[in-house]
XYZ file of N, CA and C in Angstrom:
678
model
N 73.136 -36.372 -28.787
C 71.957 -36.885 -29.958
C 72.582 -36.077 -31.040
N 72.006 -36.670 -32.322
C 71.948 -35.826 -33.304
C 70.567 -35.381 -33.919
N 69.935 -34.227 -33.847
C 68.589 -33.509 -34.083
C 68.626 -33.013 -35.141
N 67.919 -33.273 -36.200
C 67.777 -32.864 -37.204
C 66.752 -31.313 -37.429
N 66.730 -30.553 -38.289
C 65.904 -29.513 -38.600
C 64.760 -29.450 -38.326
N 63.967 -28.354 -37.676
C 62.686 -28.160 -37.189
C 61.958 -29.234 -36.192
N 62.709 -29.831 -35.704
C 62.261 -30.716 -34.493
C 61.873 -29.991 -33.413
N 60.899 -30.795 -32.610
C 60.033 -30.238 -31.497
C 60.440 -31.183 -30.466
N 61.656 -31.024 -29.322
C 61.909 -31.381 -28.057
C 61.237 -30.512 -26.986
N 60.220 -31.270 -26.255
C 59.498 -30.684 -25.573
C 60.567 -30.589 -24.213
N 60.543 -29.415 -23.324
C 61.095 -29.314 -22.169
C 61.570 -30.242 -21.242
N 60.188 -30.842 -20.999
C 60.735 -31.984 -20.107
C 60.691 -33.448 -20.686
N 61.056 -33.535 -21.834
C 61.433 -34.565 -22.715
C 62.966 -34.772 -22.023
N 63.603 -36.351 -22.455
C 64.788 -36.516 -22.337
C 65.243 -37.380 -23.299
N 66.165 -37.002 -24.403
C 66.808 -37.195 -25.425
C 68.396 -37.728 -25.245
N 68.842 -38.733 -25.241
C 69.982 -39.007 -24.367
C 70.693 -40.025 -25.323
N 72.435 -40.296 -25.373
C 72.812 -40.472 -25.834
C 72.915 -40.633 -26.933
N 73.023 -42.118 -27.656
C 73.293 -42.207 -29.229
C 72.152 -42.205 -30.258
N 71.856 -41.056 -29.863
C 70.352 -41.049 -30.610
C 70.411 -40.100 -32.221
N 69.596 -40.356 -32.972
C 69.799 -39.693 -34.072
C 67.730 -39.389 -34.324
N 67.668 -38.049 -34.559
C 66.429 -37.619 -34.431
C 66.204 -37.020 -36.030
N 65.507 -37.601 -36.893
C 65.222 -37.034 -38.328
C 64.400 -35.605 -38.553
N 64.339 -34.616 -39.450
C 63.865 -33.631 -39.508
C 62.408 -33.855 -39.278
N 62.051 -32.804 -38.837
C 60.154 -32.588 -38.476
C 59.614 -33.418 -37.730
N 60.699 -34.382 -36.879
C 60.154 -35.241 -35.753
C 59.885 -34.540 -34.261
N 59.240 -35.214 -33.561
C 58.985 -34.428 -32.414
C 59.050 -35.711 -31.158
N 59.399 -35.264 -30.106
C 59.298 -36.059 -28.788
C 58.700 -35.394 -27.744
N 57.361 -35.466 -27.054
C 56.320 -35.021 -26.351
C 56.841 -34.859 -25.067
N 56.385 -34.319 -24.274
C 56.476 -33.945 -22.647
C 56.647 -35.219 -22.022
N 57.674 -35.422 -21.471
C 57.666 -36.420 -20.195
C 58.367 -37.904 -21.170
N 58.177 -37.747 -22.140
C 58.859 -38.910 -23.255
C 60.570 -38.889 -23.021
N 61.223 -40.079 -23.196
C 62.415 -40.687 -22.986
C 62.614 -41.104 -24.289
N 63.972 -40.976 -24.944
C 64.484 -41.586 -25.632
C 66.037 -41.858 -25.073
N 66.509 -43.032 -25.000
C 67.529 -43.230 -24.181
C 68.325 -44.457 -25.416
N 69.307 -43.427 -25.824
C 70.603 -44.725 -26.456
C 71.871 -44.950 -25.943
N 71.558 -45.003 -24.640
C 72.891 -45.349 -23.728
C 74.014 -46.613 -24.157
N 73.371 -47.517 -24.232
C 74.161 -48.986 -24.424
C 74.048 -49.266 -26.091
N 73.143 -48.568 -26.681
C 73.153 -48.901 -28.041
C 72.481 -47.617 -28.704
N 72.122 -47.729 -30.049
C 72.018 -46.339 -30.622
C 70.451 -46.634 -30.939
N 69.959 -45.567 -31.318
C 68.446 -45.348 -31.455
C 68.170 -44.258 -32.627
N 67.696 -44.626 -33.729
C 67.577 -43.953 -35.203
C 65.921 -43.621 -35.266
N 65.682 -42.607 -35.119
C 64.195 -42.080 -35.431
C 64.285 -41.351 -36.910
N 63.164 -42.027 -37.862
C 63.150 -41.239 -39.006
C 62.430 -39.711 -39.371
N 61.961 -39.205 -40.492
C 61.721 -38.080 -40.313
C 60.113 -37.895 -40.212
N 59.370 -36.808 -39.557
C 58.094 -36.628 -39.367
C 57.497 -37.845 -38.343
N 58.359 -38.140 -37.505
C 58.006 -39.330 -36.588
C 57.534 -38.808 -35.178
N 56.463 -38.829 -34.464
C 56.298 -38.447 -33.152
C 56.575 -39.376 -31.867
N 57.066 -39.259 -31.169
C 57.202 -39.850 -29.678
C 55.971 -39.268 -28.724
N 55.049 -40.314 -28.509
C 54.068 -39.371 -27.298
C 54.163 -39.085 -26.437
N 53.735 -38.328 -24.933
C 53.987 -37.991 -24.058
C 53.779 -39.083 -23.265
N 55.315 -39.395 -22.333
C 55.644 -39.953 -21.520
C 56.114 -41.275 -22.153
N 56.099 -41.504 -23.371
C 56.539 -42.825 -23.961
C 58.273 -42.953 -23.663
N 58.493 -44.357 -24.071
C 60.015 -44.719 -23.282
C 60.406 -45.188 -24.977
N 61.371 -45.003 -25.112
C 62.187 -45.639 -26.591
C 63.822 -46.040 -26.251
N 63.805 -47.183 -26.098
C 65.305 -47.739 -25.621
C 65.901 -48.610 -26.275
N 66.822 -49.228 -25.982
C 67.592 -50.462 -26.674
C 68.167 -51.327 -25.426
N 68.719 -52.212 -26.018
C 69.572 -53.393 -25.355
C 70.715 -53.884 -25.848
N 71.382 -54.208 -24.809
C 73.260 -54.628 -25.031
C 73.357 -55.878 -24.246
N 72.949 -56.014 -23.177
C 73.119 -56.716 -22.290
C 73.122 -58.535 -22.536
N 71.185 -58.227 -22.626
C 70.843 -59.166 -23.236
C 70.300 -59.584 -24.687
N 71.451 -59.545 -25.604
C 71.133 -59.229 -27.291
C 71.635 -57.805 -27.287
N 72.260 -57.710 -28.262
C 73.200 -56.720 -28.863
C 71.957 -56.185 -29.711
N 70.845 -54.988 -29.836
C 69.771 -54.730 -30.529
C 69.867 -53.155 -30.015
N 69.623 -52.268 -31.418
C 69.291 -50.992 -31.299
C 67.783 -51.177 -31.610
N 67.272 -49.706 -31.654
C 65.881 -49.375 -31.738
C 65.809 -48.583 -33.341
N 65.288 -48.822 -34.136
C 64.956 -48.222 -35.082
C 63.545 -48.293 -35.649
N 63.435 -46.845 -35.803
C 61.921 -45.861 -35.936
C 61.945 -45.604 -37.435
N 61.132 -45.753 -37.961
C 61.103 -44.810 -39.369
C 60.466 -43.948 -39.516
N 59.791 -43.205 -40.523
C 59.535 -42.053 -41.016
C 57.900 -42.154 -40.955
N 57.351 -41.176 -40.599
C 55.791 -40.966 -40.473
C 55.320 -42.033 -39.511
N 56.106 -42.314 -38.277
C 55.578 -42.890 -37.500
C 55.011 -42.263 -36.512
N 54.033 -42.928 -35.560
C 52.758 -42.086 -34.710
C 52.946 -43.042 -33.300
N 54.061 -42.825 -32.335
C 54.204 -43.582 -31.068
C 53.022 -42.907 -29.985
N 52.209 -43.785 -29.501
C 50.922 -42.980 -28.925
C 51.578 -42.613 -27.322
N 51.183 -41.878 -26.598
C 51.690 -42.004 -25.074
C 51.761 -42.811 -24.129
N 52.973 -43.120 -23.491
C 53.158 -43.987 -22.538
C 53.556 -45.282 -23.058
N 53.751 -45.305 -24.255
C 54.316 -46.624 -25.325
C 55.547 -46.994 -24.798
N 55.941 -48.357 -25.095
C 57.263 -48.794 -24.684
C 57.905 -49.197 -26.026
N 58.901 -48.758 -26.463
C 59.564 -49.474 -27.412
C 61.247 -49.472 -27.217
N 61.193 -50.905 -27.414
C 62.486 -51.391 -26.384
C 63.325 -52.293 -27.811
N 64.184 -51.982 -28.338
C 65.074 -52.956 -29.107
C 64.324 -53.511 -29.748
N 63.526 -52.710 -31.107
C 62.977 -53.408 -31.888
C 63.124 -52.238 -33.232
N 62.139 -52.733 -34.190
C 62.258 -52.193 -35.425
C 60.820 -51.703 -35.887
N 60.592 -50.206 -35.808
C 59.383 -50.094 -36.784
C 59.696 -49.256 -37.734
N 58.705 -49.971 -38.961
C 59.344 -49.013 -40.535
C 58.124 -48.001 -40.490
N 58.264 -47.664 -41.821
C 57.594 -46.562 -42.067
C 56.111 -46.543 -41.944
N 55.492 -45.333 -41.654
C 54.063 -45.367 -41.487
C 53.491 -46.309 -40.875
N 53.760 -46.066 -39.520
C 52.865 -46.871 -38.762
C 52.312 -45.989 -37.523
N 51.199 -46.708 -36.720
C 50.788 -46.299 -35.616
C 50.777 -47.294 -34.514
N 51.496 -46.762 -33.378
C 51.443 -47.467 -32.300
C 50.771 -47.118 -31.272
N 49.809 -47.714 -30.620
C 48.512 -47.003 -29.752
C 49.112 -46.796 -28.909
N 48.406 -45.969 -27.560
C 48.569 -45.714 -26.270
C 49.231 -46.371 -25.231
N 50.293 -47.033 -24.508
C 50.203 -47.766 -23.688
C 50.540 -48.787 -24.309
N 51.093 -49.067 -25.213
C 51.580 -50.277 -26.134
C 53.037 -50.687 -25.702
N 53.198 -51.813 -25.741
C 54.708 -52.207 -25.689
C 55.202 -53.116 -26.950
N 56.343 -52.658 -27.447
C 56.763 -53.258 -28.641
C 58.037 -53.608 -28.080
N 58.325 -55.147 -27.994
C 59.400 -55.577 -27.185
C 60.629 -56.258 -27.953
N 61.713 -56.845 -27.362
C 63.059 -56.951 -28.162
C 62.571 -57.644 -29.525
N 63.460 -57.219 -30.208
C 63.594 -58.034 -31.533
C 62.513 -58.095 -32.383
N 61.403 -57.515 -32.006
C 60.442 -57.176 -32.884
C 60.269 -56.286 -33.960
N 59.441 -56.738 -35.385
C 59.396 -55.867 -36.189
C 58.145 -55.640 -36.753
N 57.704 -54.486 -36.618
C 56.620 -53.589 -37.171
C 56.600 -53.362 -38.632
N 55.628 -54.105 -39.473
C 56.032 -53.791 -40.969
C 55.563 -52.157 -41.286
N 55.837 -52.107 -42.533
C 55.049 -50.649 -43.071
C 53.743 -50.635 -43.150
N 53.223 -49.331 -42.606
C 51.603 -49.434 -43.271
C 51.106 -50.211 -42.111
N 51.455 -50.203 -40.817
C 50.710 -51.371 -39.704
C 50.390 -50.485 -38.728
N 49.374 -50.636 -38.188
C 48.560 -50.602 -36.816
C 48.671 -51.129 -35.543
N 49.245 -50.854 -34.535
C 49.202 -51.708 -33.368
C 48.230 -50.722 -32.228
N 47.000 -51.645 -31.835
C 46.064 -51.254 -31.093
C 46.590 -50.588 -29.509
N 45.802 -49.848 -28.802
C 46.287 -48.992 -27.858
C 46.358 -50.080 -26.593
N 47.370 -50.432 -25.475
C 47.438 -51.265 -24.554
C 47.872 -52.858 -25.069
N 48.262 -53.064 -26.436
C 48.686 -54.233 -27.065
C 50.280 -54.347 -26.407
N 50.488 -55.672 -26.194
C 52.078 -56.007 -26.050
C 52.520 -56.842 -27.235
N 53.561 -56.306 -28.038
C 54.039 -57.208 -28.986
C 55.418 -57.896 -28.480
N 55.305 -59.255 -28.316
C 55.648 -59.799 -27.809
C 57.455 -60.150 -28.141
N 58.684 -60.687 -27.506
C 60.227 -60.299 -28.725
C 59.791 -61.210 -29.458
N 60.628 -60.665 -30.947
C 60.803 -61.589 -32.161
C 59.497 -61.268 -32.664
N 58.317 -61.256 -32.520
C 56.960 -60.791 -33.381
C 57.638 -60.081 -34.628
N 57.076 -60.552 -35.666
C 57.251 -60.030 -36.971
C 55.676 -59.916 -37.360
N 55.411 -58.559 -37.878
C 54.064 -57.902 -37.986
C 54.234 -57.662 -39.554
N 53.516 -58.281 -40.482
C 53.703 -57.889 -41.903
C 53.121 -56.638 -41.969
N 53.621 -56.039 -43.037
C 52.661 -54.606 -43.886
C 51.170 -54.585 -43.855
N 50.360 -53.976 -43.759
C 49.372 -53.334 -43.715
C 48.284 -54.145 -43.201
N 48.558 -54.367 -42.027
C 47.943 -55.186 -40.756
C 47.356 -54.304 -39.512
N 46.469 -54.590 -38.678
C 45.998 -54.107 -37.856
C 45.987 -55.253 -36.663
N 46.967 -55.098 -35.709
C 47.133 -55.698 -34.677
C 46.937 -55.457 -33.056
N 46.399 -56.562 -32.093
C 46.032 -55.824 -30.888
C 46.007 -57.024 -29.989
N 46.034 -56.805 -28.653
C 46.040 -57.871 -27.724
C 47.280 -58.097 -26.994
N 47.082 -58.950 -25.826
C 48.307 -59.218 -25.251
C 48.484 -60.899 -24.868
N 49.254 -61.490 -25.813
C 50.393 -60.768 -26.414
C 49.365 -60.671 -27.776
N 50.280 -59.515 -28.847
C 49.325 -59.250 -29.961
C 49.253 -60.472 -30.847
N 48.087 -60.188 -31.882
C 47.794 -61.052 -32.827
C 47.305 -60.469 -33.823
N 47.314 -61.100 -35.068
C 46.573 -60.253 -35.860
C 45.268 -60.247 -36.150
N 44.085 -59.163 -36.177
C 42.990 -58.885 -36.039
C 42.529 -58.994 -37.403
N 43.006 -58.036 -38.638
C 42.615 -57.932 -40.108
C 43.536 -57.241 -40.324
N 43.293 -57.553 -41.873
C 44.073 -56.226 -43.057
C 43.410 -55.087 -42.778
N 44.202 -53.930 -42.906
C 43.689 -52.614 -42.822
C 43.199 -52.309 -44.365
N 42.087 -51.526 -44.134
C 41.751 -51.265 -45.776
C 42.553 -50.199 -46.403
N 41.981 -49.170 -47.714
C 42.993 -48.539 -47.990
C 43.089 -47.183 -47.163
N 41.783 -46.731 -46.856
C 41.258 -45.779 -46.066
C 42.024 -45.563 -44.948
N 42.337 -46.767 -43.825
C 42.872 -46.648 -42.938
C 44.298 -46.584 -43.173
N 45.058 -47.325 -44.289
C 46.395 -46.865 -44.540
C 46.903 -45.129 -45.017
N 45.931 -44.527 -45.598
C 45.850 -43.191 -45.792
C 45.746 -42.613 -44.466
N 44.811 -42.991 -43.468
C 44.801 -42.081 -42.278
C 46.280 -42.282 -41.740
N 47.023 -43.134 -41.413
C 48.063 -43.222 -41.111
C 49.393 -41.905 -40.997
N 49.424 -41.740 -42.303
C 50.356 -40.546 -42.959
C 49.392 -38.858 -42.495
N 47.896 -38.804 -42.598
C 47.512 -38.047 -42.114
C 47.746 -37.769 -40.583
N 47.682 -38.662 -39.811
C 47.822 -38.674 -38.503
C 49.369 -37.730 -38.241
N 50.080 -38.818 -38.924
C 51.578 -38.160 -38.983
C 51.843 -36.435 -38.918
N 50.968 -36.264 -40.121
C 50.730 -34.976 -40.869
C 50.397 -33.788 -39.604
N 48.975 -34.368 -39.054
C 48.383 -33.601 -38.197
C 49.358 -33.162 -36.687
N 50.010 -34.714 -36.702
C 50.920 -34.141 -34.863
C 51.925 -33.436 -35.508
N 52.656 -33.058 -36.669
C 53.801 -32.299 -36.995
C 53.608 -30.772 -36.823
N 52.150 -30.734 -37.442
C 51.322 -29.309 -37.330
C 51.414 -29.135 -35.693
N 50.760 -29.796 -35.270
C 50.628 -29.530 -33.639
C 52.126 -29.637 -33.195
N 52.829 -30.269 -33.364
C 53.897 -30.375 -33.018
C 54.727 -28.795 -33.160
N 54.654 -28.185 -34.474
C 55.014 -26.711 -34.747
C 54.719 -25.882 -33.559
N 53.488 -25.705 -33.586
C 52.760 -25.015 -32.523
C 53.376 -24.591 -31.345
N 53.462 -26.095 -31.013
C 53.881 -26.363 -29.473
C 55.431 -25.553 -29.585
N 55.907 -25.908 -30.353
C 57.543 -25.370 -30.829
C 57.623 -23.884 -30.534
N 56.681 -23.124 -30.968
C 56.655 -21.704 -31.348
C 56.301 -21.321 -29.717
N 55.137 -21.877 -29.398
C 54.999 -21.400 -27.722
C 56.113 -21.622 -26.822
N 56.747 -22.635 -26.945
C 57.557 -23.189 -25.870
C 58.884 -22.559 -26.413
N 59.239 -21.465 -27.149
C 60.018 -20.431 -27.555
C 59.976 -19.413 -26.907
N 58.886 -18.847 -26.559
C 58.515 -17.628 -25.921
C 59.450 -17.683 -24.744
N 60.105 -16.515 -24.420
C 60.546 -16.354 -22.785
C 59.254 -15.426 -22.061
N 59.469 -14.919 -20.784
C 58.751 -14.864 -19.675
C 57.891 -13.888 -19.679
N 58.774 -12.387 -20.443
C 57.954 -11.461 -20.799
C 57.447 -11.470 -22.122
N 57.566 -12.340 -23.022
C 56.353 -12.378 -24.166
C 55.439 -12.999 -23.472
N 55.414 -13.858 -22.665
C 54.264 -14.509 -22.304
C 53.290 -13.478 -21.314
N 53.776 -12.615 -20.748
C 53.264 -12.305 -19.745
C 52.744 -10.904 -20.675
N 53.355 -10.350 -21.371
C 52.851 -9.221 -22.481
C 51.180 -9.872 -22.913
N 51.576 -11.260 -23.580
C 50.215 -11.908 -24.433
C 49.171 -12.153 -23.281
N 49.476 -12.186 -22.081
C 48.372 -12.583 -21.466
C 48.007 -11.152 -21.039
N 48.859 -10.253 -20.843
C 47.723 -9.040 -20.562
C 47.283 -8.343 -21.484
N 47.245 -8.611 -22.829
C 46.757 -8.369 -24.099
C 45.453 -9.055 -24.153
N 45.401 -10.540 -23.721
C 44.306 -11.347 -23.488
C 43.196 -10.804 -22.864
N 43.724 -10.429 -21.788
C 42.569 -9.978 -20.566
C 42.296 -8.700 -20.983
N 43.057 -8.031 -21.610
C 42.355 -6.403 -22.449
C 41.396 -6.586 -23.356
N 42.060 -7.929 -23.932
C 40.709 -7.735 -25.337
C 39.276 -8.522 -24.622
N 39.446 -8.940 -23.624
C 38.321 -9.838 -23.118
C 37.389 -8.724 -22.273
N 38.281 -7.746 -21.278
C 37.348 -6.753 -20.851
C 37.093 -5.811 -21.685
N 37.844 -5.162 -22.407
C 37.127 -4.199 -23.091
C 36.140 -4.149 -24.413
N 35.383 -2.839 -24.122
C 34.643 -2.807 -25.424
C 34.756 -1.477 -25.907
N 34.668 -1.898 -27.502
C 34.846 -0.764 -28.273
C 34.142 0.573 -27.802
N 32.503 0.249 -27.526
C 31.547 1.188 -27.378
C 31.926 1.948 -26.214
N 32.921 1.898 -25.462
C 33.460 2.391 -23.875
C 33.853 3.634 -24.297
N 34.623 3.528 -25.522
C 35.690 4.592 -25.759
C 35.617 5.509 -27.395
N 34.438 5.282 -27.631
C 33.843 5.821 -28.681
C 32.665 6.516 -28.807
N 32.896 7.519 -28.430
C 31.419 8.502 -27.888
C 30.672 8.673 -29.154
N 31.108 8.009 -30.290
C 29.950 8.176 -31.363
C 28.954 7.040 -31.175
N 29.387 6.063 -30.412
C 28.400 4.880 -30.355
C 27.871 4.751 -29.074
N 26.329 4.928 -29.149
C 25.508 5.039 -28.103
C 25.513 3.826 -27.467
N 25.846 3.777 -26.112
C 25.899 2.881 -24.875
C 24.315 2.669 -24.333
N 23.755 1.319 -24.708
C 22.349 0.957 -24.566
C 22.003 1.462 -22.620
N 23.165 1.275 -21.964
C 22.704 1.485 -20.466
C 22.911 2.663 -20.140
N 23.131 3.861 -21.169
C 23.177 5.213 -20.076
C 22.104 5.584 -19.624
N 22.073 6.716 -18.934
C 21.114 7.288 -18.246
C 20.786 8.555 -18.823
N 19.460 8.953 -19.332
C 19.209 10.232 -19.936
C 20.573 11.024 -20.449
N 20.955 10.367 -21.382
C 22.209 10.896 -22.405
C 23.321 11.125 -21.603
N 23.559 10.876 -20.450
C 24.764 11.430 -19.369
C 25.365 10.313 -19.015
N 25.166 9.004 -19.570
C 26.275 7.940 -19.694
C 25.988 7.025 -18.357
N 26.680 6.238 -18.385
C 26.745 5.236 -17.301
C 26.596 5.434 -15.803
N 25.667 5.699 -14.851
C 26.353 6.145 -13.196
C 27.439 5.608 -12.713
N 28.119 6.142 -12.276
C 29.402 5.510 -11.440
C 30.694 5.421 -12.452
N 30.427 5.622 -13.516
C 31.727 5.496 -14.372
C 32.130 7.047 -14.924
N 33.468 7.025 -14.221
C 34.090 8.233 -14.370
C 34.369 8.772 -15.630
N 34.195 10.018 -16.157
C 34.647 10.523 -17.187
C 34.130 9.920 -18.755
N 33.030 9.326 -18.396
C 32.115 8.863 -19.370
C 31.159 9.544 -20.432
N 31.078 10.626 -19.175
C 30.329 11.566 -20.152
C 30.811 13.350 -19.568
N 31.243 14.401 -20.332
C 31.649 15.647 -20.038
C 30.709 16.328 -19.306
N 29.351 15.896 -19.402
C 28.679 16.662 -18.315
C 28.265 18.000 -18.482
N 28.695 18.795 -19.924
C 29.190 19.869 -20.326
C 27.393 20.560 -20.671
N 26.359 19.604 -20.644
C 25.156 20.302 -21.141
C 24.068 19.563 -20.243
N 24.028 19.391 -18.963
C 23.272 18.561 -18.064
C 21.805 18.697 -18.541
N 21.446 20.258 -18.885
C 20.005 20.660 -19.066
C 19.597 19.688 -20.116
N 20.278 18.815 -21.179
C 19.710 18.072 -22.330
C 19.210 16.795 -21.635
N 19.782 16.326 -20.435
C 19.519 15.191 -19.719
C 18.088 15.120 -19.390
N 17.682 16.657 -18.664
C 16.483 17.290 -18.004
C 15.538 17.157 -19.436
N 15.577 17.869 -20.370
C 14.752 18.237 -21.587
C 14.521 16.457 -22.033
N 15.441 15.498 -22.317
C 14.983 14.376 -22.191
C 14.076 13.750 -21.149
N 14.158 13.485 -20.320
C 13.299 13.172 -18.980
C 12.075 14.037 -19.271
N 11.745 15.262 -19.701
C 10.361 15.783 -19.562
C 10.185 15.148 -20.847
N 10.643 14.752 -21.822
C 10.016 14.401 -22.920
C 9.455 13.181 -22.879
N 9.979 12.135 -22.196
C 9.629 11.226 -22.075
C 8.402 10.834 -21.319
N 8.042 11.707 -20.314
C 6.764 11.706 -19.680
C 5.414 11.637 -20.820
């Protein structure tokens, strides 16, 4: 595989064979991109969702898979020997099959099946099994395609940072998190009174919470409170 700069490929994802992955693109957990009998080309800022499969054809038709820039492929989708142009959203569990072409700025609803050889024009919403045109996309919906790709890119960056940490760093961060949850600044600052203290002598049972150098002060407070 040829992987561009600043990509995120999840540890459980598989990118195999003649695959070109553009910069700032991501392949999420459990996904498979397999260019074993033909080539797969994925553009920039494109995401392949969790458990999705991207494959090619050779035996029954010589077809590579080409996916453009700023494409969001939903979880568990199957992208097989087809072309998806720039700025598209392929919904979760959707199948785009051999020879299909998804035009720029298009959306295919979740769970749809785009039959082999189907051509989806630019700027349309398709859905169903087999997928058919539902309507034209509005300008706001087309703008949302780019926003979705950008949001996924930002999330991929966070996952990339977290997955790059070794186990020592993770243990240290977990210990720090627990410490912040359990610690109260007032416990360690003698100038901040604790509302649970008794007679100015601190909390019962807390070792070294008070020096007890002047126990008579507690008795004095007790008398004054009567």
